[in-house]
PDB file of C-alpha atoms in Angstrom:
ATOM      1  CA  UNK M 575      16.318  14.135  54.757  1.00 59.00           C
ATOM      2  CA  UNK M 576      19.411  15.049  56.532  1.00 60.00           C
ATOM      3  CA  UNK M 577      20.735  17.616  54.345  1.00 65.00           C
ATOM      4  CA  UNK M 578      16.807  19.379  55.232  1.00 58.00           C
ATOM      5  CA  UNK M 579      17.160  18.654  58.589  1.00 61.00           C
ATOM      6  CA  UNK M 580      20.541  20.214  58.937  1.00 56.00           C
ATOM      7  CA  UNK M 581      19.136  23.474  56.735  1.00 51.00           C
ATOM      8  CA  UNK M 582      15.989  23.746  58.947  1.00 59.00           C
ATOM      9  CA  UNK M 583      17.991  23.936  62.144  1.00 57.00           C
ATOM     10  CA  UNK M 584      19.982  26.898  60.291  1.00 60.00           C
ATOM     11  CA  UNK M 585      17.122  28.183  59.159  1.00 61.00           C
ATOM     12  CA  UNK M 586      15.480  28.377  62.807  1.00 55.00           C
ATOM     13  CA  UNK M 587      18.470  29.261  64.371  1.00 73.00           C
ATOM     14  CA  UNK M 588      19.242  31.987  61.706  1.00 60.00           C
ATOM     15  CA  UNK M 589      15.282  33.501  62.600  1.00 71.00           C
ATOM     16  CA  UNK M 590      15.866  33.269  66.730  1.00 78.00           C
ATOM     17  CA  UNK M 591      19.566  34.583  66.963  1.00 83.00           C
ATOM     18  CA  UNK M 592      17.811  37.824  65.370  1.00 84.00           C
ATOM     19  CA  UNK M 593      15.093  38.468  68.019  1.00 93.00           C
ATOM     20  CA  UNK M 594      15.461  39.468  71.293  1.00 96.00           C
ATOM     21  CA  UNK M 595      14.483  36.810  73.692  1.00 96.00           C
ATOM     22  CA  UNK M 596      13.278  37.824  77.695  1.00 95.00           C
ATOM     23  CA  UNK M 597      14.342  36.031  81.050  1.00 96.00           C
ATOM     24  CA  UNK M 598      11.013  33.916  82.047  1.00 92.00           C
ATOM     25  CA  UNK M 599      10.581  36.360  85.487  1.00 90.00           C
ATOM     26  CA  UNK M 600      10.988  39.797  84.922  1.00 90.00           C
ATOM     27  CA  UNK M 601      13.176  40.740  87.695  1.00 94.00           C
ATOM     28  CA  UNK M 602      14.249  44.119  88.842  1.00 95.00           C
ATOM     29  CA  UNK M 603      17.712  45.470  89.484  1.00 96.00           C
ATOM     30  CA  UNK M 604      19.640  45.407  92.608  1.00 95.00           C
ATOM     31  CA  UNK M 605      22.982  46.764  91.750  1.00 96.00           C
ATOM     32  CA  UNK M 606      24.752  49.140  89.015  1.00 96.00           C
ATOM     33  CA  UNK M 607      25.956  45.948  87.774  1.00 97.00           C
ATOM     34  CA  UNK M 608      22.352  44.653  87.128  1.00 97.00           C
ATOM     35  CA  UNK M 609      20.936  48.299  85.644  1.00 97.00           C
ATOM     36  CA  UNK M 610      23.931  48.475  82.859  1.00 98.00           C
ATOM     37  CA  UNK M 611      23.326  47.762  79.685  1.00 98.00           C
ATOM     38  CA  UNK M 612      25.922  46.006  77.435  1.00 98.00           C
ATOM     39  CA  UNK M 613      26.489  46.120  73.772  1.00 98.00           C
ATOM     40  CA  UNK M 614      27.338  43.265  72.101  1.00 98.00           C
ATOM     41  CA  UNK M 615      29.823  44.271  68.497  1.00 98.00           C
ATOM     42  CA  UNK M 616      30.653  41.382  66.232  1.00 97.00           C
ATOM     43  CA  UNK M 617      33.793  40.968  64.469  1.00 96.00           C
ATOM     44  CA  UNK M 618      34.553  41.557  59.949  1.00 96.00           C
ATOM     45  CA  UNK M 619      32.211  40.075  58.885  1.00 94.00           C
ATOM     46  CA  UNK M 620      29.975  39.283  61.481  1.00 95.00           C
ATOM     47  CA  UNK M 621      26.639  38.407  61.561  1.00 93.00           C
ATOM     48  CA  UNK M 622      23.435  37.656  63.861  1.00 92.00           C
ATOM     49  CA  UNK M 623      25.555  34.184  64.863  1.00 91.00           C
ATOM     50  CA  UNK M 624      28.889  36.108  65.902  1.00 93.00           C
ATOM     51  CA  UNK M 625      26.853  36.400  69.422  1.00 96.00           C
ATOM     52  CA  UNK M 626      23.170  35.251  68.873  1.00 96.00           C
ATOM     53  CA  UNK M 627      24.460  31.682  70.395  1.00 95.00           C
ATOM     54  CA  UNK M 628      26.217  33.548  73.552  1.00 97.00           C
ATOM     55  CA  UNK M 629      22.996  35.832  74.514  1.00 97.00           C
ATOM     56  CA  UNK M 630      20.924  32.304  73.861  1.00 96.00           C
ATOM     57  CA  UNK M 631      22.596  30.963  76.361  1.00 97.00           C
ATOM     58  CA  UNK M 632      22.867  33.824  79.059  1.00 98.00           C
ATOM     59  CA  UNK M 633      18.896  33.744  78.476  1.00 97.00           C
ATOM     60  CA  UNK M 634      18.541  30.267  78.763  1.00 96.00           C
ATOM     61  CA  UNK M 635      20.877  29.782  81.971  1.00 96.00           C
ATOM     62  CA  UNK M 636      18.434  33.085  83.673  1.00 96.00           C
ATOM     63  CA  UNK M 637      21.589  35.380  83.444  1.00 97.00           C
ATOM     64  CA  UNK M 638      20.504  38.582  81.408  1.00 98.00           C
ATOM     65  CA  UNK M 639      17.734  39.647  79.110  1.00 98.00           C
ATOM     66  CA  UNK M 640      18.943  39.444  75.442  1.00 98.00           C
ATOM     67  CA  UNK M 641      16.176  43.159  75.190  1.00 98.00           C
ATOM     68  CA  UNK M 642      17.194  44.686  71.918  1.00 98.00           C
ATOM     69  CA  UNK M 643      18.770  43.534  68.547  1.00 98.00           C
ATOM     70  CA  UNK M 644      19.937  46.955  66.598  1.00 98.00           C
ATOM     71  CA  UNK M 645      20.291  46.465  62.784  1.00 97.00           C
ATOM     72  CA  UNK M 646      22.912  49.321  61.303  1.00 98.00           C
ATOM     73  CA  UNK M 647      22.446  50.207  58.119  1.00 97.00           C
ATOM     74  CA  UNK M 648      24.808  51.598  55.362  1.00 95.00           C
ATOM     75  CA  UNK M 649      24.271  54.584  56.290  1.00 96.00           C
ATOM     76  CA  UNK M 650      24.330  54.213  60.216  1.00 96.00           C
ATOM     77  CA  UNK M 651      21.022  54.613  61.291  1.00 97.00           C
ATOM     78  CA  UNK M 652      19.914  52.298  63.887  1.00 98.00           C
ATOM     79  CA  UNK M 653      16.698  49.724  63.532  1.00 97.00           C
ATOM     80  CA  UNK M 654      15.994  48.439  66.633  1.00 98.00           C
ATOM     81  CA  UNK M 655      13.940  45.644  67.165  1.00 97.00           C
ATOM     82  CA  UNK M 656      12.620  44.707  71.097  1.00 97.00           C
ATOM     83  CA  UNK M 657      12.246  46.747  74.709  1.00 96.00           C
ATOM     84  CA  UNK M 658      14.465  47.288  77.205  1.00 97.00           C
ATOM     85  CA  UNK M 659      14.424  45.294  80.352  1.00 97.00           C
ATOM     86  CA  UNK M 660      15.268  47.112  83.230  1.00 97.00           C
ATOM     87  CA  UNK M 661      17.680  43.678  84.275  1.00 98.00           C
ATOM     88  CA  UNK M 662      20.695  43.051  82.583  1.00 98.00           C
ATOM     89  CA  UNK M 663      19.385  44.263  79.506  1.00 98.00           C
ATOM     90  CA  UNK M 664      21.705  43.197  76.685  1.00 98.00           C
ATOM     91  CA  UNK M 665      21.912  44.640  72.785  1.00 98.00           C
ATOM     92  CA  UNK M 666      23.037  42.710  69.880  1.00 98.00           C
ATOM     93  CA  UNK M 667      24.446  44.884  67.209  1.00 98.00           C
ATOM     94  CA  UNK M 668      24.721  43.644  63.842  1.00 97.00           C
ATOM     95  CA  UNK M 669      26.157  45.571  60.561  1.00 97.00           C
ATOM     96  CA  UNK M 670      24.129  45.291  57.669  1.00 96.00           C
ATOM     97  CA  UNK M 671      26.828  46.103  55.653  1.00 95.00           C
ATOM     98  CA  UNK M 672      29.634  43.977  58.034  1.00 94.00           C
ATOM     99  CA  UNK M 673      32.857  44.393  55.504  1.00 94.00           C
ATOM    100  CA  UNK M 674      33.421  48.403  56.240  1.00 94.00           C
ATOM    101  CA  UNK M 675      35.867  50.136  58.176  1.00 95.00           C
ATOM    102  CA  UNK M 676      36.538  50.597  61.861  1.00 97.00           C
ATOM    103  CA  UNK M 677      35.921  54.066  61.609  1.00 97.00           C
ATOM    104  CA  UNK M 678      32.763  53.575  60.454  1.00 97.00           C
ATOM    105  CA  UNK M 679      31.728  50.842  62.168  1.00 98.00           C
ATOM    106  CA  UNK M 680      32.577  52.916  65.266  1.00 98.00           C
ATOM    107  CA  UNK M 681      30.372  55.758  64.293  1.00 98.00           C
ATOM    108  CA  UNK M 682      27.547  53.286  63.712  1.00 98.00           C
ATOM    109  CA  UNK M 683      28.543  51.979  67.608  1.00 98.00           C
ATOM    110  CA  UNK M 684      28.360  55.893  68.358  1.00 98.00           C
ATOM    111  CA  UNK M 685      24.983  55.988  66.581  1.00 98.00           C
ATOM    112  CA  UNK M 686      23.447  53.134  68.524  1.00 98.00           C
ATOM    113  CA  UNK M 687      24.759  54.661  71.474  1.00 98.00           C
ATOM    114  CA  UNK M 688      23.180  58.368  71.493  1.00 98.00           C
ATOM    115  CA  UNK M 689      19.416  56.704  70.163  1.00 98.00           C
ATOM    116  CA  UNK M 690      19.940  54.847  73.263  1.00 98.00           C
ATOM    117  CA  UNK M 691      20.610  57.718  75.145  1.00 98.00           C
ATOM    118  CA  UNK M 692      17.878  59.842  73.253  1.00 97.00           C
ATOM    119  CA  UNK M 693      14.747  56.596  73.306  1.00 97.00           C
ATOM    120  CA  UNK M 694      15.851  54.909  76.621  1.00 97.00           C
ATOM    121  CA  UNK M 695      17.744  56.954  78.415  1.00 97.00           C
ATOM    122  CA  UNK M 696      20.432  54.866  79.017  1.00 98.00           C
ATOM    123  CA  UNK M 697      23.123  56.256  81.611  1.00 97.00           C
ATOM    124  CA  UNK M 698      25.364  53.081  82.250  1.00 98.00           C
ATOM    125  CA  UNK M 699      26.620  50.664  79.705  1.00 98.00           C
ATOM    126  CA  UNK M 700      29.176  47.977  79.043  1.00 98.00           C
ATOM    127  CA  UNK M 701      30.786  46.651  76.044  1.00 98.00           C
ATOM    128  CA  UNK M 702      31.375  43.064  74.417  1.00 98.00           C
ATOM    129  CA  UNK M 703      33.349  42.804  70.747  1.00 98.00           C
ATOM    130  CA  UNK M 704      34.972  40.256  69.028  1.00 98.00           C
ATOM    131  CA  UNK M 705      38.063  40.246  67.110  1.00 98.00           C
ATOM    132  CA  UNK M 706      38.071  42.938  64.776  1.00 98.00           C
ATOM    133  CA  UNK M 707      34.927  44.689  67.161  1.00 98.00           C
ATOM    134  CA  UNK M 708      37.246  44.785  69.803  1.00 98.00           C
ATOM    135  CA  UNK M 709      39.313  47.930  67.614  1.00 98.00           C
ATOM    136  CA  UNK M 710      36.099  49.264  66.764  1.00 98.00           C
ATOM    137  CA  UNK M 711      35.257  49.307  70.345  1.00 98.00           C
ATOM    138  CA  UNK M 712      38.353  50.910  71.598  1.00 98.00           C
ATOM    139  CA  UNK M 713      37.620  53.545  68.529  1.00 98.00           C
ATOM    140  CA  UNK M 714      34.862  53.727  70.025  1.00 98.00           C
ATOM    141  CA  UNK M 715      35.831  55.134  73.261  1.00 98.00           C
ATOM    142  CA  UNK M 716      38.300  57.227  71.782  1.00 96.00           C
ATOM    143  CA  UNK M 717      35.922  59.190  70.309  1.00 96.00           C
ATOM    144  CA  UNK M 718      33.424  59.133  73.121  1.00 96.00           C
ATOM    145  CA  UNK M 719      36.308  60.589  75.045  1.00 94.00           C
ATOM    146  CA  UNK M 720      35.865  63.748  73.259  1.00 93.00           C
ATOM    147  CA  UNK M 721      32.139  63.933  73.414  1.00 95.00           C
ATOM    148  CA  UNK M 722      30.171  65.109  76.368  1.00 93.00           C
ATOM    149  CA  UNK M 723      26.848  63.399  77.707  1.00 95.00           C
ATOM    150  CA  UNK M 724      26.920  60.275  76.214  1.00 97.00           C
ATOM    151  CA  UNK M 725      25.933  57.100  78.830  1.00 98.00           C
ATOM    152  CA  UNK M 726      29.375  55.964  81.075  1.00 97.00           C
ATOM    153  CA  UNK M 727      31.171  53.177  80.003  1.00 98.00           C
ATOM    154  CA  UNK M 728      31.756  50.870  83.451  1.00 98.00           C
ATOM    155  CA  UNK M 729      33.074  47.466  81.735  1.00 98.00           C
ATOM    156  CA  UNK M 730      34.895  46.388  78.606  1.00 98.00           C
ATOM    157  CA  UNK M 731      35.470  42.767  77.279  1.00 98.00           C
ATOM    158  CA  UNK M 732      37.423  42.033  73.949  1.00 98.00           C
ATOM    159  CA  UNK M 733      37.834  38.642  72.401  1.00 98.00           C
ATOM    160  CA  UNK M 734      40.424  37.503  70.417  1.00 98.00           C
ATOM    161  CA  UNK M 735      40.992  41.097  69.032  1.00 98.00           C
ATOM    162  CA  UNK M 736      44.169  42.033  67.234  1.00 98.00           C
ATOM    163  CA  UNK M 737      45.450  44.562  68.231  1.00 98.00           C
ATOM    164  CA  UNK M 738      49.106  44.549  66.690  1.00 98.00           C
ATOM    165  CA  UNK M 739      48.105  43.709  63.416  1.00 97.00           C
ATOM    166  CA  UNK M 740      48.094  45.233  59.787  1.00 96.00           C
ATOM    167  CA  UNK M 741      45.008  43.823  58.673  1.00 95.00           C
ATOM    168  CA  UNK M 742      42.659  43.632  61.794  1.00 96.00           C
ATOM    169  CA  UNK M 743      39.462  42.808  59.464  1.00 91.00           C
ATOM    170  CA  UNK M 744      40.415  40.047  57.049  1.00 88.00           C
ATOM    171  CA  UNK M 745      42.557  36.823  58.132  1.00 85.00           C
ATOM    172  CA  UNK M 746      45.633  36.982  56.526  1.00 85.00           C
ATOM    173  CA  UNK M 747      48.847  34.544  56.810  1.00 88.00           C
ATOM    174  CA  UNK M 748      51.365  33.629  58.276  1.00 93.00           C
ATOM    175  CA  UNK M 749      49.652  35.180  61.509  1.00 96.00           C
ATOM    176  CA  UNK M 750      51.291  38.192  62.677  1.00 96.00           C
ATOM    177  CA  UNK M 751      53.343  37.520  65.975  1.00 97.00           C
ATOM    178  CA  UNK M 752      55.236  40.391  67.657  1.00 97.00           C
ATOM    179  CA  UNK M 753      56.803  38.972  70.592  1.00 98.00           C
ATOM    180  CA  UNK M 754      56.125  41.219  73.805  1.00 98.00           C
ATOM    181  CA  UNK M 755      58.776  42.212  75.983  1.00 97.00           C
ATOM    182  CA  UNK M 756      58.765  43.746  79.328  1.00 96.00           C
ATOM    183  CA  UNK M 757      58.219  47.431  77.869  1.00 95.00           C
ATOM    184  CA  UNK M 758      55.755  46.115  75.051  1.00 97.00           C
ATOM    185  CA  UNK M 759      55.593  44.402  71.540  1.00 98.00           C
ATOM    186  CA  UNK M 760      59.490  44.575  69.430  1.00 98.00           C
ATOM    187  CA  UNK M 761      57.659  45.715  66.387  1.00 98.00           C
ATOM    188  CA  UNK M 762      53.997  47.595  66.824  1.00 98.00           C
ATOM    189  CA  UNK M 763      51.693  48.461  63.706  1.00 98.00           C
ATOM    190  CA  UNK M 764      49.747  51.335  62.913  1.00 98.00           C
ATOM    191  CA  UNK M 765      46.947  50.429  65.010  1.00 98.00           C
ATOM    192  CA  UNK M 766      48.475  49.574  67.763  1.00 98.00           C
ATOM    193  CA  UNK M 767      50.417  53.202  67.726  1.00 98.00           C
ATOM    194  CA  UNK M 768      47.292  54.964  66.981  1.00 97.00           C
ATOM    195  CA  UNK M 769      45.750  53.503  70.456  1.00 97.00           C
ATOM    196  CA  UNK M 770      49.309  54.066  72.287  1.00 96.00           C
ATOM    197  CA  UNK M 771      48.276  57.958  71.234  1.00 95.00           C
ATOM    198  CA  UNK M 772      44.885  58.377  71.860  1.00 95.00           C
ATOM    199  CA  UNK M 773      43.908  55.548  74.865  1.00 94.00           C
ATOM    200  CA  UNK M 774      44.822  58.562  76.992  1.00 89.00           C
ATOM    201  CA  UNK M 775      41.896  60.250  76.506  1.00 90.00           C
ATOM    202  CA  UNK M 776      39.843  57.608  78.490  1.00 94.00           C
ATOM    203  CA  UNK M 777      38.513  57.685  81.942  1.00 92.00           C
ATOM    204  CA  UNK M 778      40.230  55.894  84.531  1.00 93.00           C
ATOM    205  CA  UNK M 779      36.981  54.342  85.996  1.00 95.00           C
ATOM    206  CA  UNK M 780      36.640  51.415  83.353  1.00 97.00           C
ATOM    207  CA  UNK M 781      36.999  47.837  84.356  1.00 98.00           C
ATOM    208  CA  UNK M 782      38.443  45.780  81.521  1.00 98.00           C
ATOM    209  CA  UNK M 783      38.698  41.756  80.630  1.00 98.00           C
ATOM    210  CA  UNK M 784      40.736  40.804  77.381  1.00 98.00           C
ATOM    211  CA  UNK M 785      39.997  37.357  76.468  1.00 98.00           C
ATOM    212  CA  UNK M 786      42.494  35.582  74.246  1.00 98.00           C
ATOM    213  CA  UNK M 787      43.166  31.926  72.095  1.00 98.00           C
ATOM    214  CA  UNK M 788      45.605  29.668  71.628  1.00 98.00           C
ATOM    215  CA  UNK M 789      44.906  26.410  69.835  1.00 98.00           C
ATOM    216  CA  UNK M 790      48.553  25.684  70.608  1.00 97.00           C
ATOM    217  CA  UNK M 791      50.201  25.998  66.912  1.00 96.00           C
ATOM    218  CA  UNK M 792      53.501  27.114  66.446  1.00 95.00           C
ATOM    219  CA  UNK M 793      52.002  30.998  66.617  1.00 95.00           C
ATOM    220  CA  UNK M 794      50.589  30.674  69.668  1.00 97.00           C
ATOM    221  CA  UNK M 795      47.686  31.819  67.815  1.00 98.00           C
ATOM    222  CA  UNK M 796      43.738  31.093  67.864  1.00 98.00           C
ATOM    223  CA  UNK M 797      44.086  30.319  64.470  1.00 97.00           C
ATOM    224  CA  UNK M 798      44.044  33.847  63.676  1.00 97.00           C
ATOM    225  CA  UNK M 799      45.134  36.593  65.842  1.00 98.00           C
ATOM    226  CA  UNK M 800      48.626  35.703  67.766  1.00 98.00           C
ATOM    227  CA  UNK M 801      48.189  35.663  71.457  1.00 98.00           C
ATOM    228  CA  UNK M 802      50.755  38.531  71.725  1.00 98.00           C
ATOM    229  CA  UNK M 803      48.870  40.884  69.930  1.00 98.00           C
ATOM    230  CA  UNK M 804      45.152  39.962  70.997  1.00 98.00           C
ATOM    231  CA  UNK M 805      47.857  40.680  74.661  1.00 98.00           C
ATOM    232  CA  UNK M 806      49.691  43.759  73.694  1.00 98.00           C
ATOM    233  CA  UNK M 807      46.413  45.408  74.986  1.00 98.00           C
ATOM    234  CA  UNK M 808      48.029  45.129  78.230  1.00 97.00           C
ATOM    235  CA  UNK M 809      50.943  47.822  76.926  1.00 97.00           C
ATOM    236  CA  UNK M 810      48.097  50.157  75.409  1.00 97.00           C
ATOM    237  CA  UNK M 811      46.366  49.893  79.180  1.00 96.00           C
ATOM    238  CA  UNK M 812      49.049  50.635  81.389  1.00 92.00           C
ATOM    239  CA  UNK M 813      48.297  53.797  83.017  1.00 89.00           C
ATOM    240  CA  UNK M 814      45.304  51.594  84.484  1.00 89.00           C
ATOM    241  CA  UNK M 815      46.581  48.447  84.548  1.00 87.00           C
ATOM    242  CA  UNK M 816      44.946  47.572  87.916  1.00 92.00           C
ATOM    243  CA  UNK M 817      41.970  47.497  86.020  1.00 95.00           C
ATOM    244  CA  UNK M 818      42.650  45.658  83.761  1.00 97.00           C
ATOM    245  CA  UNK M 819      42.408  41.665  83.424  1.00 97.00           C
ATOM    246  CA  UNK M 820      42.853  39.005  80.957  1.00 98.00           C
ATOM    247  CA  UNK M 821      41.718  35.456  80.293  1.00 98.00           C
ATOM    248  CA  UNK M 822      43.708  32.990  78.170  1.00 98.00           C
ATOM    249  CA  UNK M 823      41.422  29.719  76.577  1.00 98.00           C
ATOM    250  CA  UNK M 824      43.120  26.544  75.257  1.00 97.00           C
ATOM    251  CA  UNK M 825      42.357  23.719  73.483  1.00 96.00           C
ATOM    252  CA  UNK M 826      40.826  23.474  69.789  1.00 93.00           C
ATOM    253  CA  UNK M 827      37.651  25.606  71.024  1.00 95.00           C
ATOM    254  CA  UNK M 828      39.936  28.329  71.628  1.00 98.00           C
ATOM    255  CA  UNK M 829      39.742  28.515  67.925  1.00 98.00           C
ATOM    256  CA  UNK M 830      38.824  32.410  66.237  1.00 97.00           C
ATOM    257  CA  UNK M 831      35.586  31.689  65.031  1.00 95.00           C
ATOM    258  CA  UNK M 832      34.474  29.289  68.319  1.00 96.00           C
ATOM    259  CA  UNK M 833      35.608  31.350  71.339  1.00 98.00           C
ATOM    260  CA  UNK M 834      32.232  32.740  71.324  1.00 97.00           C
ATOM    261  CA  UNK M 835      30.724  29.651  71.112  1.00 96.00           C
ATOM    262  CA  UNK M 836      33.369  28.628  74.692  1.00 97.00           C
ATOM    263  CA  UNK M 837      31.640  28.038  77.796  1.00 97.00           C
ATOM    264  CA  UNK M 838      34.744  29.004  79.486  1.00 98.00           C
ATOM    265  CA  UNK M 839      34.879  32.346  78.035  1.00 98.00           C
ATOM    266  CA  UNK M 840      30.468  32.281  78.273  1.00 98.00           C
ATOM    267  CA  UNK M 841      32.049  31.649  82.448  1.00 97.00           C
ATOM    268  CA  UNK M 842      34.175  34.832  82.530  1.00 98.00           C
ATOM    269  CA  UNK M 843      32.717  37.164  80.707  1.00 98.00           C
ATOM    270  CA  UNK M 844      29.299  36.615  83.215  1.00 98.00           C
ATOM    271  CA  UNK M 845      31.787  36.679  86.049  1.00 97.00           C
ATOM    272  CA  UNK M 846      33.217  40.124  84.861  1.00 98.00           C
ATOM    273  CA  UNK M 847      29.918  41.658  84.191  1.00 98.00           C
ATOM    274  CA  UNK M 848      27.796  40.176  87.166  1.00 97.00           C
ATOM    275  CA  UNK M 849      30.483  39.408  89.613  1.00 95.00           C
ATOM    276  CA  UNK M 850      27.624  38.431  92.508  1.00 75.00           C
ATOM    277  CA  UNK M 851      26.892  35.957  90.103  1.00 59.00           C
ATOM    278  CA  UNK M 852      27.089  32.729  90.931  1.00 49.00           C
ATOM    279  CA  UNK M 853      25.964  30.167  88.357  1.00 53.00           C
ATOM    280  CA  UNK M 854      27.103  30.359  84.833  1.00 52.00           C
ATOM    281  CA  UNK M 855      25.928  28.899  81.668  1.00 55.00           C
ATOM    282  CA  UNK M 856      28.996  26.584  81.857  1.00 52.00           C
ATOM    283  CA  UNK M 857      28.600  25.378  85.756  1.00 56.00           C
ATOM    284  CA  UNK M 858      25.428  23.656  83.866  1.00 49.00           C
ATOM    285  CA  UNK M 859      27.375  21.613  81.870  1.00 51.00           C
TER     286      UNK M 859
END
């Protein structure tokens, strides 16, 4: 009986972290902050729990409308489940095919992006990823940066992303740990130079929060992405570094695969995004 109880909590969980779910009072917009729209991009391997617990809760705590949940297929194309709420109208993405490349998972991102554009006319956004999203998101933008017309970014949050690793999809060990210096990371990998080139390109009027781990182990790691390279971000940022922020969690739910699941990270990421915000899923508990 426990073993079905366990698998029919799963099971329901598995069937509502895949639907969009509304705010009880539809309320209307009273800042830029409220009207944006923000994109929510799992990690390798992610799935409809990577963030279908977070948006639960910024639901349940009257924070944001969780309006759309995008499916991406193989071949990029956008099924999108839901309607956007004019208030804090948030979209989960998920990869139907979750084991691919950046690249392409940043062209499905870009996909998602200009149907918005196209169906909802969508002119302001922000942007959420986890660990290996948080590459495809900055991919993302360096693309963007060469396109014209496509909605203004206004906020980015990454989460334990990696970005001075080899292998930013797959876990691999011992975790890589470049130690940072005052002029950046003693040994930087091919991602990391890749963003040092082309982070240029973006616009100067993004806002961003990196979010970071460490469980305390002899990496200073979350278990899986060193703390100085999810922070060598701040090296890749510099020409705007006033913009820029970051967060660091501790503790064993500063784990990889929990930070999503942290009510202190739940806390700052709603502070970031909704700054006349108040209350927070985690003041309730």
């Amino acid at each position: 009986m426990m073993i079905i109880g366990i698998l029919g909590r799963i099971s329901f969980k598995f069937i509502q972290y895949g639907r969009p779910q509304h705010l009880v009072s539809a309320l209307q917009p009273k800042s830029a902050d409220d009207s944006a729209v923000t994109l929510f991009i799992p990690g390798y391997a992610g799935n409809r729990f990577s963030f279908g617990g977070m948006l639960q809760r910024f639901v349940t705590g009257s924070i944001a409308n969780k309006s759309l949940v995008v499916m991406i297929d193989r071949h990029n194309r956008p099924h999108v489940t839901g309607h956007l709420d004019p208030y804090r109208p948030m979209v989960q993405l998920i990869f139907a095919t979750p084991r691919v490349s950046v690249r392409q998972q940043a062209q499905g991102v870009l996909a998602v992006v200009k149907y918005l554009l196209a169906h909802e006319h969508v002119q302001t956004m922000n942007l959420v990823a986890h660990s290996m999203g948080g590459v495809v998101l900055f991919q993302y933008l360096t693309t963007a940066a060469r396109l014209v017309n496509l909605p203004e970014v206004r906020k980015v949050v990454t989460i334990g992303a990696p970005f001075n690793d080899h292998e930013v999809g797959q876990n691999t060990y011992p975790i890589e740990n470049h130690p940072l210096t005052a002029s950046g990371p003693t040994e930087t990998t091919p991602v990391y130079n890749y963003f040092l080139r082309t982070l240029q390109r973006l616009p100067n009027t993004i806002s961003y929060l990196n979010i970071a781990g460490n469980i305390g182990d002899d990496a200073q790691s979350d278990g899986a992405v060193a703390l100085n390279s999810a922070l060598s971000l701040r090296f890749l940022l510099r020409p705007v570094v006033s913009q820029y922020q970051e967060f660091v969690v501790h503790g064993k739910n500063a784990r990889h695969s929990r930070l999503h699941e942290n009510y202190e990270v739940d806390r700052q990421i709603v502070q970031f995004l909704y700054p006349n915000k108040t209350k927070t899923v985690a003041d309730e508990k």
